[in-house]
CSV table of C-alpha atoms and ligand atoms in Angstrom, one decimal:
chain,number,residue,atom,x,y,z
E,812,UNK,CA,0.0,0.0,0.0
E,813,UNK,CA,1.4,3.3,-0.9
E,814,UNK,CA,0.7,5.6,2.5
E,815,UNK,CA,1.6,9.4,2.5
E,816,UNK,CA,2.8,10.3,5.8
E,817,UNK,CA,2.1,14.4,7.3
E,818,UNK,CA,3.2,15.2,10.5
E,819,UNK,CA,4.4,18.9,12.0
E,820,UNK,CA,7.9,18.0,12.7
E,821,UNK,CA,10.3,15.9,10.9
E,822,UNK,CA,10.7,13.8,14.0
E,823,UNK,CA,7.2,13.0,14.3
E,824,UNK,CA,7.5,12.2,10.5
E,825,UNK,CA,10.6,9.8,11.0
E,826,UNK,CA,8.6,8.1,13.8
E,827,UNK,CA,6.0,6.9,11.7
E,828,UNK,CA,7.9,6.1,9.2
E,829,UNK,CA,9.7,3.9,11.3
E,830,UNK,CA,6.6,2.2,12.6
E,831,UNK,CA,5.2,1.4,8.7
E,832,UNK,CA,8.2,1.7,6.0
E,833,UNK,CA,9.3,-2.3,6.7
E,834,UNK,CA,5.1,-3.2,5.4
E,835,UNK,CA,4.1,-0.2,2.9
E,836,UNK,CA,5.8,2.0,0.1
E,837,UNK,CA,6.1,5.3,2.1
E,838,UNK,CA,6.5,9.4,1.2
E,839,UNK,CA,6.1,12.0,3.6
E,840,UNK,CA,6.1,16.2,3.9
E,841,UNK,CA,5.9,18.7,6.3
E,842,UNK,CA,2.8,19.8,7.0
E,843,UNK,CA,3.9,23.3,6.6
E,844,UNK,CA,5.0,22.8,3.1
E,845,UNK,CA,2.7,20.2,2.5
E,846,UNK,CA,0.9,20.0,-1.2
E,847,UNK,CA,0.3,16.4,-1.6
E,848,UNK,CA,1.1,16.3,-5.4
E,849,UNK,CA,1.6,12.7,-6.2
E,850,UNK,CA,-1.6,10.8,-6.6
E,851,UNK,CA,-2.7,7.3,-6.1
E,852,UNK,CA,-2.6,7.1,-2.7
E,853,UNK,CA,-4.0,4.8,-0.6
E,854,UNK,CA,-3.7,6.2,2.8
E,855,UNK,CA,-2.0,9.0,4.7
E,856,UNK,CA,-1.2,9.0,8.3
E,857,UNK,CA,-1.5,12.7,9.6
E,858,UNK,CA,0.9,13.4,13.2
E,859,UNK,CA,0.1,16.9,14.1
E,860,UNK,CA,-0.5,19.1,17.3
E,861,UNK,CA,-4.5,19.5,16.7
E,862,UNK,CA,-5.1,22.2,19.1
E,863,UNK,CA,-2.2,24.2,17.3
E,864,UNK,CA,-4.1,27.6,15.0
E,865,UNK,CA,-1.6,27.2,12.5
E,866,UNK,CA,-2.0,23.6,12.2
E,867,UNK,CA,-5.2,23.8,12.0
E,868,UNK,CA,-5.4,25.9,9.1
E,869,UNK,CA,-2.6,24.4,7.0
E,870,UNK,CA,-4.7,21.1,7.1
E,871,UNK,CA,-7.7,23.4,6.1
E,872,UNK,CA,-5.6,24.6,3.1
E,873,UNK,CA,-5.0,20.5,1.8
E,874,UNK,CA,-8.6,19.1,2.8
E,875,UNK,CA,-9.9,18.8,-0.7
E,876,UNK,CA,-6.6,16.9,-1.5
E,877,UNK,CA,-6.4,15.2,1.6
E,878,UNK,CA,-10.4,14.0,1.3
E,879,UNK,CA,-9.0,11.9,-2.5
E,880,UNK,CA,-7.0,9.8,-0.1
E,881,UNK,CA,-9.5,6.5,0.9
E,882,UNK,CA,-7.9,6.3,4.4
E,883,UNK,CA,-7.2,9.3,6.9
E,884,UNK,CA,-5.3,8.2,9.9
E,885,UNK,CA,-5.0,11.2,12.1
E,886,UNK,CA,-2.7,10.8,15.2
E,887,UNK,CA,-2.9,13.3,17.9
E,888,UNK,CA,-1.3,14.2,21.1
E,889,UNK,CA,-4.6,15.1,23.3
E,890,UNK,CA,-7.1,12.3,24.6
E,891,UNK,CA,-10.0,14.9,25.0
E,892,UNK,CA,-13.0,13.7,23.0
E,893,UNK,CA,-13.2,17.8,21.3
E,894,UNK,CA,-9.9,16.9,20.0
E,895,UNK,CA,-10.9,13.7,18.9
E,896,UNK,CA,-14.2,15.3,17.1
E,897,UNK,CA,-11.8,18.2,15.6
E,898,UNK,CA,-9.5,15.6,14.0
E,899,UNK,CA,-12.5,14.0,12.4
E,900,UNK,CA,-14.3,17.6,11.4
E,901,UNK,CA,-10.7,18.2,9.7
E,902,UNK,CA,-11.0,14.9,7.4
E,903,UNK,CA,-9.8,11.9,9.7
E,904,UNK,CA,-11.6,8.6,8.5
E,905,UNK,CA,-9.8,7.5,12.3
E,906,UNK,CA,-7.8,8.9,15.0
E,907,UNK,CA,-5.0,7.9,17.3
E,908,UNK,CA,-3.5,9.6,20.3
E,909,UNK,CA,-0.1,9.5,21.1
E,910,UNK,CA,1.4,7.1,22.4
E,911,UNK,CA,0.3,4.8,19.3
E,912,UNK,CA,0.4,1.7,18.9
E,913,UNK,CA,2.6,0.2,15.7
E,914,UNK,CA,0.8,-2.9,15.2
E,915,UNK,CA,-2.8,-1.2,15.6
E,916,UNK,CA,-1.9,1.5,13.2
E,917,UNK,CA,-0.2,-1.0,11.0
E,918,UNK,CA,-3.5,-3.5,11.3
E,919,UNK,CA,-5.6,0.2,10.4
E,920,UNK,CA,-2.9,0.3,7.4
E,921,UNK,CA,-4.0,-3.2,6.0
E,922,UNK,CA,-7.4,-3.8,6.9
E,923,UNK,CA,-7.5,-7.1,5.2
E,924,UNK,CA,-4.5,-8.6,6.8
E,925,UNK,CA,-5.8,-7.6,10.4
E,926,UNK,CA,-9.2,-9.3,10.0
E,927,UNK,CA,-6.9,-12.5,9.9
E,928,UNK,CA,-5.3,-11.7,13.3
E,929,UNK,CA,-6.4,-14.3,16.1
E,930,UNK,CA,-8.6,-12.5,19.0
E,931,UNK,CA,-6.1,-12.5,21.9
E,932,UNK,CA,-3.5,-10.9,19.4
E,933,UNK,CA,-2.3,-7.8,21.6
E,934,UNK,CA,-3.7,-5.6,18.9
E,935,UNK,CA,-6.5,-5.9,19.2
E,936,UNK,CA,-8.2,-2.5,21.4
E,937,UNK,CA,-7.9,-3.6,25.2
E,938,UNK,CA,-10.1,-0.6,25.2
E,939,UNK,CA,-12.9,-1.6,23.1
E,940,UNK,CA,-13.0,-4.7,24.9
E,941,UNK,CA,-13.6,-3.5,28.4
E,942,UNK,CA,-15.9,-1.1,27.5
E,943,UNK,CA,-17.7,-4.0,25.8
E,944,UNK,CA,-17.9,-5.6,28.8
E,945,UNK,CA,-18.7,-3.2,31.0
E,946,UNK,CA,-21.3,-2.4,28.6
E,947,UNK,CA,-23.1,-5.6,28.1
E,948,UNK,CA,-22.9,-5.7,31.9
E,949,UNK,CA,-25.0,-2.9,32.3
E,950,UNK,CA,-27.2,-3.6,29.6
E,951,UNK,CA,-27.4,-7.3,31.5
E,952,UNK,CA,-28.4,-5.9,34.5
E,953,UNK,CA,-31.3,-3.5,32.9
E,954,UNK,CA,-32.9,-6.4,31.1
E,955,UNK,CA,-32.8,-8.1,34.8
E,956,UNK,CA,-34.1,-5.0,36.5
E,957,UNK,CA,-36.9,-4.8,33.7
E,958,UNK,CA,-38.2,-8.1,33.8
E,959,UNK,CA,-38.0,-8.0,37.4
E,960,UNK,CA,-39.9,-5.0,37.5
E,961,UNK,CA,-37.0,-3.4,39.7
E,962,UNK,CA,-36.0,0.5,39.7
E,963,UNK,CA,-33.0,0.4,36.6
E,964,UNK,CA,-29.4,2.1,37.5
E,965,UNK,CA,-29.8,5.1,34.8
E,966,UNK,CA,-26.7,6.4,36.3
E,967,UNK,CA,-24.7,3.3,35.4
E,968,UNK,CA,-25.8,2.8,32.2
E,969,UNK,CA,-24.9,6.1,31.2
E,970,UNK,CA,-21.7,6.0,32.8
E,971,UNK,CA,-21.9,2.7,30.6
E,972,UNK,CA,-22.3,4.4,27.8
E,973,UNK,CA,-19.9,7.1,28.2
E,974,UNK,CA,-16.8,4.2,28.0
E,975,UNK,CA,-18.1,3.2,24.9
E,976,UNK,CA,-18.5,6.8,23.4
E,977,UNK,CA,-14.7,7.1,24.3
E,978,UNK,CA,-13.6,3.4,22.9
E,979,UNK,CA,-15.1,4.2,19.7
E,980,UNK,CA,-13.3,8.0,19.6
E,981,UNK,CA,-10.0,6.6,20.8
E,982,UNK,CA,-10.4,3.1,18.6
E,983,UNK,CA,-12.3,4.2,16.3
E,984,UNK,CA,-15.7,2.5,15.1
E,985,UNK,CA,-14.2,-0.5,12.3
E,986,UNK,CA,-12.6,-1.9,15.8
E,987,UNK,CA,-15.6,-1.1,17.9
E,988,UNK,CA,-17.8,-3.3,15.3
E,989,UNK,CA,-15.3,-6.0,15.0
E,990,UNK,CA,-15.2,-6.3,19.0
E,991,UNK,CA,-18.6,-6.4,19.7
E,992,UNK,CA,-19.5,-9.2,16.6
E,993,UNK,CA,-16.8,-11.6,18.0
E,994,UNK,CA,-17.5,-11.3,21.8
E,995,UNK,CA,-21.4,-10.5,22.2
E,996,UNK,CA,-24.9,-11.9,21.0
E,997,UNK,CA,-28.0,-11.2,20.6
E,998,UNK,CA,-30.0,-7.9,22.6
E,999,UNK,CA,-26.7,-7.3,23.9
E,1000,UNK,CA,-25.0,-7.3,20.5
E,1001,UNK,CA,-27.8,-5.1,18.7
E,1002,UNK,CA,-27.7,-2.4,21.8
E,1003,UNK,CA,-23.6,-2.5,22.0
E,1004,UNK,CA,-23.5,-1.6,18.0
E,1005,UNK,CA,-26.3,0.6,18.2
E,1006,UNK,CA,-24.7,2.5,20.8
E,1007,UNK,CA,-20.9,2.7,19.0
E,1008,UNK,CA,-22.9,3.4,15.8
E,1009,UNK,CA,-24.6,6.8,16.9
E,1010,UNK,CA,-21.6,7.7,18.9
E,1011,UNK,CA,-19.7,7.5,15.8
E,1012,UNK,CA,-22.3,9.1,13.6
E,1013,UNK,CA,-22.8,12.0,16.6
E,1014,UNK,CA,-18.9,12.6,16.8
E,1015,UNK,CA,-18.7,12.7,12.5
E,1016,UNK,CA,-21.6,15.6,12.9
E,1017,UNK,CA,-20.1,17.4,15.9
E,1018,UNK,CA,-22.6,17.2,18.6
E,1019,UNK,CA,-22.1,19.1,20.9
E,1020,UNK,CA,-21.3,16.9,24.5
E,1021,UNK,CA,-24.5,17.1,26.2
E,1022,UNK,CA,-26.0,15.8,22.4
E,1023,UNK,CA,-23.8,13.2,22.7
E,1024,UNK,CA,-24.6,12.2,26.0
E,1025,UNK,CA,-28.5,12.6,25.7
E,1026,UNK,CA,-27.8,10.6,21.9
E,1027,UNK,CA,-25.6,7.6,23.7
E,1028,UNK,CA,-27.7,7.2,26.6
E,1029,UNK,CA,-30.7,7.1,24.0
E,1030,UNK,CA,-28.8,4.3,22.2
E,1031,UNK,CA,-28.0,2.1,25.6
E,1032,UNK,CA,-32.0,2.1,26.8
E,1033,UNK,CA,-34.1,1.8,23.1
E,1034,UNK,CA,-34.9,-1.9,23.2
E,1035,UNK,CA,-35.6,-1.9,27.0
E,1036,UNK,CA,-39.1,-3.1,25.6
E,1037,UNK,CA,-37.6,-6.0,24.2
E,1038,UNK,CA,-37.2,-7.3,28.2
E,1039,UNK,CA,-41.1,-8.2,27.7
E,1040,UNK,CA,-40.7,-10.4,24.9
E,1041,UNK,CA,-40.1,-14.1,24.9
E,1042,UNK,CA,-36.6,-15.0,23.6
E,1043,UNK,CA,-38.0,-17.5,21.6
E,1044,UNK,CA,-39.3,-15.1,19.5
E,1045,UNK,CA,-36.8,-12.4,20.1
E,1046,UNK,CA,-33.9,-14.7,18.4
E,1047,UNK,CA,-36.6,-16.3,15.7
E,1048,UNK,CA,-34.1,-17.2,12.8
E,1049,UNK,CA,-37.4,-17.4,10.1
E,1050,UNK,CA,-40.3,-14.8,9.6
E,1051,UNK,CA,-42.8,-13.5,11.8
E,1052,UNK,CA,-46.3,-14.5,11.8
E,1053,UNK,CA,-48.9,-11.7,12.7
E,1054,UNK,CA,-48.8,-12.3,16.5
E,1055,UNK,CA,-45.2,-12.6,16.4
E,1056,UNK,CA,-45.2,-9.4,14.7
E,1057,UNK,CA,-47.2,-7.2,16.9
E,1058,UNK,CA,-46.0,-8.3,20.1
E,1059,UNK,CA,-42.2,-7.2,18.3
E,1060,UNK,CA,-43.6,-4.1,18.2
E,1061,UNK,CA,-45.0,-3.7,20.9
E,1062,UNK,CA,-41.3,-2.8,22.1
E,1063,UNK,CA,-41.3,1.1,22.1
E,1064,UNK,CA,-44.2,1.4,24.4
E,1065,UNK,CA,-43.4,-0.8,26.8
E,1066,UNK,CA,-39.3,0.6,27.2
E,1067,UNK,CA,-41.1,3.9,27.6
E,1068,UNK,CA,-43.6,2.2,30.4
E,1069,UNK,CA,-40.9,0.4,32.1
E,1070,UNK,CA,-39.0,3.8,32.2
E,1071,UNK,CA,-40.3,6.8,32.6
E,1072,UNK,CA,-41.7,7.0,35.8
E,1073,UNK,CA,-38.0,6.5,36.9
E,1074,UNK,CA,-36.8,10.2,38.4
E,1075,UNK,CA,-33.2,9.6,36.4
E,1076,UNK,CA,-34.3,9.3,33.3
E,1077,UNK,CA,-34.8,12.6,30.6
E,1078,UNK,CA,-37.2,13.4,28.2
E,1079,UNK,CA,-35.0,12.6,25.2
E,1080,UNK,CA,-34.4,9.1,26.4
E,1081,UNK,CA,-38.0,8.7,26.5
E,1082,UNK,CA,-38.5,9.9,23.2
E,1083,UNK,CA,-35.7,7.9,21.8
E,1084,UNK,CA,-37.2,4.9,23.6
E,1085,UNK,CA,-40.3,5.3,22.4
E,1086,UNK,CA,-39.8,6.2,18.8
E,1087,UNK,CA,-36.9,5.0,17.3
E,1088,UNK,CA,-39.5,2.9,14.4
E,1089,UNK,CA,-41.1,6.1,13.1
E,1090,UNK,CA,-40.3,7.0,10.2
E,1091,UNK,CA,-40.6,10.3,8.3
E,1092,UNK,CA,-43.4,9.7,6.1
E,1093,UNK,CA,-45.5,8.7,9.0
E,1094,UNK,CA,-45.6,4.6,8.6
E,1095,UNK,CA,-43.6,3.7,11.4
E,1096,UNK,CA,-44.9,2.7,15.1
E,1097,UNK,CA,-46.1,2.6,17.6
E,1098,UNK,CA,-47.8,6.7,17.1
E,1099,UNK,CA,-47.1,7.0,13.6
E,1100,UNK,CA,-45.4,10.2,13.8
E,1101,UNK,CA,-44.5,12.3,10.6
E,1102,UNK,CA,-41.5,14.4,9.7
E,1103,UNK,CA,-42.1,17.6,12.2
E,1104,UNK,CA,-42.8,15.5,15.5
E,1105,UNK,CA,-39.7,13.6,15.1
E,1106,UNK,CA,-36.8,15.0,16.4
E,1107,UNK,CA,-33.1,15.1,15.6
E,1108,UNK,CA,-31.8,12.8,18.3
E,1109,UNK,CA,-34.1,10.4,17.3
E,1110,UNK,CA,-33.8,11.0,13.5
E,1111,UNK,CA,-29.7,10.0,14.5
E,1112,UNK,CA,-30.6,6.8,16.3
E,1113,UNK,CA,-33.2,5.4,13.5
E,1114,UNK,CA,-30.6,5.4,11.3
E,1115,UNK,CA,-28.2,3.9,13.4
E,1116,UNK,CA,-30.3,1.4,14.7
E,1117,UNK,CA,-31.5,0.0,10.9
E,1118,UNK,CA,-27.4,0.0,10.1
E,1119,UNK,CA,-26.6,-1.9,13.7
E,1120,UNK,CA,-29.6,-4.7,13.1
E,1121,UNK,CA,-28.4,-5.4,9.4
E,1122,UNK,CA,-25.0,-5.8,10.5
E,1123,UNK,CA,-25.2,-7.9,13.4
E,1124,UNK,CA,-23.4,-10.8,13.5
E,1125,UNK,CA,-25.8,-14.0,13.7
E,1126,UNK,CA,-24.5,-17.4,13.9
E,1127,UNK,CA,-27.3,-18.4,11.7
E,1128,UNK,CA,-26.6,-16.8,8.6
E,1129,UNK,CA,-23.3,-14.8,7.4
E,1130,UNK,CA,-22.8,-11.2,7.8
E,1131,UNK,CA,-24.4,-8.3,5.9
E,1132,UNK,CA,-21.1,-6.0,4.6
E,1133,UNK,CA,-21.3,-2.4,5.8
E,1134,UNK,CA,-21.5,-1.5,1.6
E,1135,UNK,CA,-25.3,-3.8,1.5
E,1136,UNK,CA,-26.5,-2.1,4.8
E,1137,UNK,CA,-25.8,1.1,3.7
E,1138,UNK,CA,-27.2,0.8,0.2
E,1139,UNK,CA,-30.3,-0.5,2.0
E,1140,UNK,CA,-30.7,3.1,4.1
E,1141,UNK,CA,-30.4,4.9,0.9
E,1142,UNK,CA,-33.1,3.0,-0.7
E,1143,UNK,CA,-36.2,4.0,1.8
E,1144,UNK,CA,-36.6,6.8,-0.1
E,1145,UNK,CA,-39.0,9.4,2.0
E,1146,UNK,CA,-38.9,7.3,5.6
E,1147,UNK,CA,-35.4,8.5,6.4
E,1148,UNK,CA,-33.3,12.1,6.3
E,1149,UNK,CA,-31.6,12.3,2.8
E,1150,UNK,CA,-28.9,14.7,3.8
E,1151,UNK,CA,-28.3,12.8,6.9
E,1152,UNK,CA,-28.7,9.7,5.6
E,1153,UNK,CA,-25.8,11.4,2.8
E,1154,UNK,CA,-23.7,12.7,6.1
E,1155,UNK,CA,-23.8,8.8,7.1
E,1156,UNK,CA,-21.9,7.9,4.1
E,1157,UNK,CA,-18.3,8.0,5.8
E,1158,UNK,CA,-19.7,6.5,8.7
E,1159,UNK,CA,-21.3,3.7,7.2
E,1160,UNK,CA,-18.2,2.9,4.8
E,1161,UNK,CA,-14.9,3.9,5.6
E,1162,UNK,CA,-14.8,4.7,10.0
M,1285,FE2,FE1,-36.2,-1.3,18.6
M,1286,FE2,FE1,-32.9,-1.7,18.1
């Protein structure tokens, strides 16, 4: 692969270099000076200061160049999720921070080639795995409280939900995906890629943090309902007769039932809860909202949710690839957003 390496020093340039030139065919430039004449490009790996003005508006000056590239692998010195979310609003398809990683930037490089590394390789994201965990533990334990008919932890699950938001900005979304389809099933699978899905797609249109956290938390509760229903015909590998049908969705109302006379819960994870199946032209359930009555939030996490459920892993039948799935959103022409089902394109694809 032919990689194209920006940094703002010629020691940060050196060590990437170092980390990649044995695998790929590499060139580099400062980012100063940087013009990014050659073509054919597969990838570039950017190592700059994010936070720094002058940075920031050199990389302004090469985005349209920079956006030919397929792969943008930004690597950045500060942890904070805004930095994160400015690397990806200047072009990054993922971030790193600093210290990285060789063989996880080198398994980014060659996408291929990682997909055949074993699961307890070191490479793969520690990260994503815990917050996996820690995830479908909280998700375990609100499907318990449901059915039981005890008061749910809100507080956990958002604190839940916050790991995962920071997994998928640190690891990106490809390895949150890839960790959650090897190491979880069922409910707990759908909510888990749900949840990394709308982070991702929340961080890619710059939500603002308290978005982000009403949008995640949104993400961890919306098939609460789904506590009510028997697994038999919650994991039904075939088609669903009528009865099956209608007690499926009968999930929206009763996640909203079973939360909201909780005094932790907020109005937008109600809303999310109970309306993540309307759709915009009004034939969705359980109210059949239109357009105007659904809001933004919730517009973010039906879309996210459709992608998550085609994608799941299933042991029953193979895989949907992220290219079907999203070719699948762009066909329900009037039910969904266009432009944000447009501004999902780079999530969908190449994150
Ligand atoms: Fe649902
Ligand atoms: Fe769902």
């Amino acid at each position: 692969m032919t990689v194209h390496v920006i940094a703002d020093s010629a020691s940060k340039i050196s060590a990437i270099r170092a980390m990649i030139e044995q695998r790929h065919m590499v060139t580099s430039e400062v980012l100063a000076d940087a013009a990014i004449k050659r073509g054919g490009i597969e990838a570039a790996v950017v190592s700059v200061d994010i936070a720094a003005v002058d940075n920031i508006s050199a990389l302004k000056a090469i985005s349209a160049k920079l956006a030919r590239i397929p792969t943008r692998i930004f690597v950045i010195d500060n942890k904070g999720r805004l930095s994160i979310v400015q690397a990806y609003a200047l072009g990054a398809t993922h971030v790193f921070t600093n210290p990285v990683n060789p063989a996880r930037l080198l398994a980014k490089l060659a996408p291929v080639e990682a997909s055949l590394v074993p699961s307890d390789d070191p490479s793969e994201g520690t990260g994503s795995v815990e917050a996996a965990s820690a995830g479908a533990a909280s998700i375990a334990a609100m499907f318990s409280a449901a059915m039981n008919g005890t008061t749910i932890d809100i507080a956990d699950a958002r604190a839940a939900g916050g790991k995962i938001a920071d997994s998928v900005a640190e690891d990106g979304l490809s390895d949150w995906l890839s960790t959650v389809r090897r190491h979880h099933e069922g409910t707990y699978q759908h909510c888990l890629l749900v949840t990394g899905v709308a982070v991702d797609f929340g961080l890619s249109l710059g939500l603002r943090n308290t978005d982000m956290e009403r949008l995640y938390s949104a993400a961890m509760f919306h098939d609460i309902g789904k506590a009510k229903i028997p697994l038999a015909v919650l994991d039904k590998p075939g088609k669903l007769d009528e009865q099956e049908r209608v007690l499926i969705q009968s999930h929206p109302v009763a996640g909203f039932e079973i939360l909201r006379g909780n005094p932790g819960i907020s109005p937008e994870i109600l809303d999310g809860v109970r309306h993540h199946h309307e759709l915009l032209d009004g034939s969705g359930y359980p109210d059949g909202l239109c357009a105007q009555s659904i809001t933004d939030i919730v517009r973010i996490l039906t879309i996210s949710d459709i992608f998550a459920a085609l994608i799941e892993h299933r042991t029953y039948k193979p895989t949907m690839p992220r290219e079907k799935a999203y070719e699948i959103l762009q066909s329900m022409h009037g039910k969904l957003e266009k432009p944000l089902v447009e501004a999902f394109r780079e999530v969908a694809l190449n994150r």
